[in-house]
Amino acid sequence: MKLHEYQAKQVFADAGIPTPDSRLASTVEEVMDAVDEIGYPAAIKAQVHVGGRGKAGGIEIATSAEEAREAAESILGMDLKGYTVEKVLVEAGVDFENELYVGITMDRGEGEPVAMVSTEGGVDIESVAHDTPEKIAREHIDPAFGLHPYQARKVVFEAGIPKDVAMDVASILGTLYDLYESKDASEIEINPVMITSNREVVAADAVMNIDEDALFRQPELAEMEDEAAGDELEAKANEYGFDYVRLSGNVGIIGNGAGLVMTTLDLVDYYGGSPANFLDIGGGAKAERVTHALDMVFADENVDSVVFNIFGGITRGDEVAKGINEALAQFDEIPKPVVVRLAGTNAAEGMEILNEDLVQVEGTLEDAVQRAVKNAEEVTQ
Amino acid sequence: MSIFVDDDTRVVVQGITGGEGKFHTEQMLEYGTNVVAGAVPGKGGQEVAGVPVYDTVDEAVDAEDADASVVFVPPSFAGDAVFEALDTDLDLVVAITEGIPTQDMAKVNKRLSEVDTRLLGPNCPGIITPGEAKLGILPGNIFESGDVGLVSRSGTLTYQVVSNLTERGIGQTTAIGIGGDPIIGTSFVDALEAFEADQDTKAVVMCGEIGGEDEEQAARYIAQNMDTPVAGFIAGRTAPPGKRMGHAGAIVSGSGTGTAESKIGALNDAGVPVGDTPNEVADHIEDFL
């Protein structure tokens, strides 16, 4: 789960990391009130979950009321890589001399968090990591002990941070690790940390992603989850507790288990079709869950055909069949053709229950996928 | 022969009194697994499916001479349950639980480096040596004893590939689900090493997926150390970058690492044929035997 910049900045500020004076605004009038209080120059920054906001026109610097109004009008309501901007952060502009990068993430290869510091801030840090990895200093952190202060100093000096601000940057890094651990972050990053002409250190941006599996013990962060920021169907899937990802094709895919559902997607592609979504109903799904899954996929107007692929272990074929029957019983006419493949636990019982007037049944994964692809082709022709 | 578990393995079930724990204990017993004890804090003295329950793993191991545990404990307590198991000098701990916070697993991983126990999972279906023992939730009836080893990051994909093998009369030595989380105990390399050392394993199936670099590491290991032929499958070719595809670990980073393409390329370079479909994986295995 990603926090918005304004949310992450609030978390950082509460922990004592210096951030610029800022206000959240969702109308042009609110932006004008905010700049009145903050003064000029002011940055007006779109609050959407996309990278490269600045390049896409989502961040403007205003030096006058006229510019502030223009920026507010152009950014609020704009479409930024598929997301509509509904909120902006109005923030005091920082007069800076240097831009640095600091961040902490999980190095899954090592199974340990790693702190990263670089003098190359304010740019796409992933390109820096790729093209000039030597410009990012790294320090692994023993999760049992946390980041020792000496380690924070070591990585800051190694990165070549100017000596007069090195201790301040090390202190910010220490606070970031405390937040990373206490808030169950999967990634936490400031890009850039700005060094002002007074040699003060300020967090000019804030990135914080939270481990979704740990939200049960982070109730205040779970409340920040901005469902409106995502796709409407993805928000609905969240409500049902499905793993769901919307894609651009027209073959709807429902299955159990992440690996098998991914494989079903891949096979749709392999046989010349295009997947509309990834939907994993999870292990042990009961009939009602299956009904919700079918309703969700039918609700996506891009879907021209559906393939249901179940290999039961914990999940039972008879429960799945019941759910499919119930979902389809709601309709006078089935909205899109549904191909079903059932294998594993209680598959034979499921096949007996399944109403074959409503669905097409196939015995193998390959046959089911090919038939669903063909069904979708017939609709588009 | 087999790796990691056989009909001598003596199992403690942590969380045996819960719904999943009870159901799968019955399934494991029915399969012939020696489930000798359960461990649930505060439930010591009870019995589940004829198996005695103890308050601590330590007591259970002492009393019943167990050498492995299976963890069916909810995610908020599962990290602690694995720590408890690691404190008792077991040979093997199998963590079935899905959704353990990553930072809890980072701490478990650290402890793991200090003890002599093998951890499988978490978020895995478990391990089965057909006809001898199964530890976990795998549907026993699709497996058959034979000479192919299987290691996979995904449960249902394991079932799919095994059914493709079994339908052709190709049985398995041992099938292992290593789990789909970013931080896991036993890796592909660990499993491949054990299969390579097992005289009875004549070929190995390795099912990977997008995310991380474990498959690339496995490819290097295969190229340098393995005589036993390996066939592969990689799920997630069509996954868009930045989206979590169900498994916590199945996410392609924006910078292009962990893609299906890079994994398939690495495996092909190591001489491992990668099937476009699960059925093609079985074709490759058939060619090896």
mmCIF file of N, CA and C in Angstrom, chain A residues 6-47:
data_model
loop_
_atom_site.group_PDB
_atom_site.id
_atom_site.type_symbol
_atom_site.label_atom_id
_atom_site.label_comp_id
_atom_site.label_asym_id
_atom_site.label_seq_id
_atom_site.Cartn_x
_atom_site.Cartn_y
_atom_site.Cartn_z
ATOM 1 N N TYR A 6 1.593 13.686 0.814
ATOM 2 C CA TYR A 6 1.174 14.493 1.964
ATOM 3 C C TYR A 6 1.010 13.626 3.217
ATOM 4 N N GLN A 7 0.595 12.363 3.007
ATOM 5 C CA GLN A 7 0.434 11.457 4.155
ATOM 6 C C GLN A 7 1.801 11.049 4.709
ATOM 7 N N ALA A 8 2.706 10.684 3.808
ATOM 8 C CA ALA A 8 4.046 10.275 4.234
ATOM 9 C C ALA A 8 4.764 11.428 4.918
ATOM 10 N N LYS A 9 4.583 12.656 4.364
ATOM 11 C CA LYS A 9 5.237 13.831 4.960
ATOM 12 C C LYS A 9 4.735 14.077 6.374
ATOM 13 N N GLN A 10 3.435 13.825 6.585
ATOM 14 C CA GLN A 10 2.878 13.995 7.924
ATOM 15 C C GLN A 10 3.547 13.010 8.891
ATOM 16 N N VAL A 11 3.693 11.746 8.431
ATOM 17 C CA VAL A 11 4.358 10.734 9.264
ATOM 18 C C VAL A 11 5.799 11.165 9.563
ATOM 19 N N PHE A 12 6.499 11.653 8.524
ATOM 20 C CA PHE A 12 7.894 12.085 8.703
ATOM 21 C C PHE A 12 7.969 13.263 9.675
ATOM 22 N N ALA A 13 7.080 14.262 9.472
ATOM 23 C CA ALA A 13 7.110 15.463 10.306
ATOM 24 C C ALA A 13 6.827 15.101 11.770
ATOM 25 N N ASP A 14 5.851 14.191 11.975
ATOM 26 C CA ASP A 14 5.535 13.763 13.338
ATOM 27 C C ASP A 14 6.740 13.111 14.017
ATOM 28 N N ALA A 15 7.605 12.488 13.209
ATOM 29 C CA ALA A 15 8.783 11.816 13.771
ATOM 30 C C ALA A 15 9.964 12.778 13.920
ATOM 31 N N GLY A 16 9.791 14.035 13.502
ATOM 32 C CA GLY A 16 10.840 15.030 13.701
ATOM 33 C C GLY A 16 11.730 15.292 12.492
ATOM 34 N N ILE A 17 11.363 14.763 11.334
ATOM 35 C CA ILE A 17 12.140 15.064 10.121
ATOM 36 C C ILE A 17 11.659 16.418 9.579
ATOM 37 N N PRO A 18 12.596 17.360 9.308
ATOM 38 C CA PRO A 18 12.172 18.679 8.832
ATOM 39 C C PRO A 18 11.521 18.591 7.443
ATOM 40 N N THR A 19 10.324 19.155 7.318
ATOM 41 C CA THR A 19 9.634 19.205 6.021
ATOM 42 C C THR A 19 9.187 20.640 5.779
ATOM 43 N N PRO A 20 8.984 21.041 4.533
ATOM 44 C CA PRO A 20 8.542 22.416 4.269
ATOM 45 C C PRO A 20 7.116 22.630 4.758
ATOM 46 N N ASP A 21 6.790 23.863 5.062
ATOM 47 C CA ASP A 21 5.425 24.236 5.441
ATOM 48 C C ASP A 21 4.504 23.902 4.265
ATOM 49 N N SER A 22 3.360 23.257 4.542
ATOM 50 C CA SER A 22 2.503 22.838 3.427
ATOM 51 C C SER A 22 1.046 22.737 3.836
ATOM 52 N N ARG A 23 0.141 22.774 2.833
ATOM 53 C CA ARG A 23 -1.300 22.600 3.050
ATOM 54 C C ARG A 23 -1.840 21.692 1.941
ATOM 55 N N LEU A 24 -2.858 20.910 2.278
ATOM 56 C CA LEU A 24 -3.519 20.082 1.277
ATOM 57 C C LEU A 24 -4.712 20.867 0.731
ATOM 58 N N ALA A 25 -4.925 20.797 -0.603
ATOM 59 C CA ALA A 25 -6.037 21.542 -1.194
ATOM 60 C C ALA A 25 -6.717 20.713 -2.269
ATOM 61 N N SER A 26 -8.046 20.854 -2.379
ATOM 62 C CA SER A 26 -8.730 20.110 -3.436
ATOM 63 C C SER A 26 -9.566 21.019 -4.344
ATOM 64 N N THR A 27 -9.522 22.338 -4.084
ATOM 65 C CA THR A 27 -10.162 23.281 -5.027
ATOM 66 C C THR A 27 -9.178 24.422 -5.281
ATOM 67 N N VAL A 28 -9.466 25.206 -6.350
ATOM 68 C CA VAL A 28 -8.605 26.340 -6.683
ATOM 69 C C VAL A 28 -8.611 27.343 -5.525
ATOM 70 N N GLU A 29 -9.794 27.554 -4.918
ATOM 71 C CA GLU A 29 -9.891 28.505 -3.799
ATOM 72 C C GLU A 29 -9.012 28.056 -2.629
ATOM 73 N N GLU A 30 -9.045 26.772 -2.351
ATOM 74 C CA GLU A 30 -8.204 26.273 -1.252
ATOM 75 C C GLU A 30 -6.722 26.460 -1.556
ATOM 76 N N VAL A 31 -6.365 26.311 -2.820
ATOM 77 C CA VAL A 31 -4.961 26.546 -3.203
ATOM 78 C C VAL A 31 -4.620 28.014 -2.951
ATOM 79 N N MET A 32 -5.528 28.935 -3.330
ATOM 80 C CA MET A 32 -5.248 30.361 -3.176
ATOM 81 C C MET A 32 -5.130 30.741 -1.694
ATOM 82 N N ASP A 33 -6.011 30.145 -0.865
ATOM 83 C CA ASP A 33 -5.897 30.380 0.581
ATOM 84 C C ASP A 33 -4.543 29.888 1.096
ATOM 85 N N ALA A 34 -4.133 28.720 0.607
ATOM 86 C CA ALA A 34 -2.877 28.127 1.078
ATOM 87 C C ALA A 34 -1.682 28.991 0.699
ATOM 88 N N VAL A 35 -1.625 29.465 -0.545
ATOM 89 C CA VAL A 35 -0.466 30.291 -0.940
ATOM 90 C C VAL A 35 -0.450 31.622 -0.190
ATOM 91 N N ASP A 36 -1.660 32.137 0.157
ATOM 92 C CA ASP A 36 -1.728 33.345 0.970
ATOM 93 C C ASP A 36 -0.992 33.158 2.294
ATOM 94 N N GLU A 37 -1.183 31.974 2.884
ATOM 95 C CA GLU A 37 -0.551 31.697 4.180
ATOM 96 C C GLU A 37 0.930 31.383 4.050
ATOM 97 N N ILE A 38 1.276 30.618 2.997
ATOM 98 C CA ILE A 38 2.636 30.104 2.873
ATOM 99 C C ILE A 38 3.577 31.115 2.233
ATOM 100 N N GLY A 39 3.053 31.856 1.268
ATOM 101 C CA GLY A 39 3.881 32.815 0.552
ATOM 102 C C GLY A 39 4.528 32.209 -0.687
ATOM 103 N N TYR A 40 5.371 33.010 -1.373
ATOM 104 C CA TYR A 40 5.973 32.575 -2.644
ATOM 105 C C TYR A 40 7.486 32.537 -2.512
ATOM 106 N N PRO A 41 8.160 31.683 -3.296
ATOM 107 C CA PRO A 41 7.572 30.731 -4.245
ATOM 108 C C PRO A 41 6.900 29.561 -3.519
ATOM 109 N N ALA A 42 5.898 28.957 -4.194
ATOM 110 C CA ALA A 42 5.209 27.795 -3.639
ATOM 111 C C ALA A 42 5.142 26.699 -4.698
ATOM 112 N N ALA A 43 5.320 25.465 -4.264
ATOM 113 C CA ALA A 43 5.195 24.328 -5.187
ATOM 114 C C ALA A 43 3.765 23.792 -5.076
ATOM 115 N N ILE A 44 3.156 23.500 -6.227
ATOM 116 C CA ILE A 44 1.807 22.921 -6.237
ATOM 117 C C ILE A 44 1.936 21.527 -6.853
ATOM 118 N N LYS A 45 1.684 20.503 -6.020
ATOM 119 C CA LYS A 45 2.069 19.135 -6.406
ATOM 120 C C LYS A 45 0.879 18.183 -6.394
ATOM 121 N N ALA A 46 0.620 17.550 -7.532
ATOM 122 C CA ALA A 46 -0.481 16.594 -7.658
ATOM 123 C C ALA A 46 -0.260 15.423 -6.707
ATOM 124 N N GLN A 47 -1.322 15.000 -6.012
ATOM 125 C CA GLN A 47 -1.229 13.867 -5.087
ATOM 126 C C GLN A 47 -1.863 12.630 -5.728
#
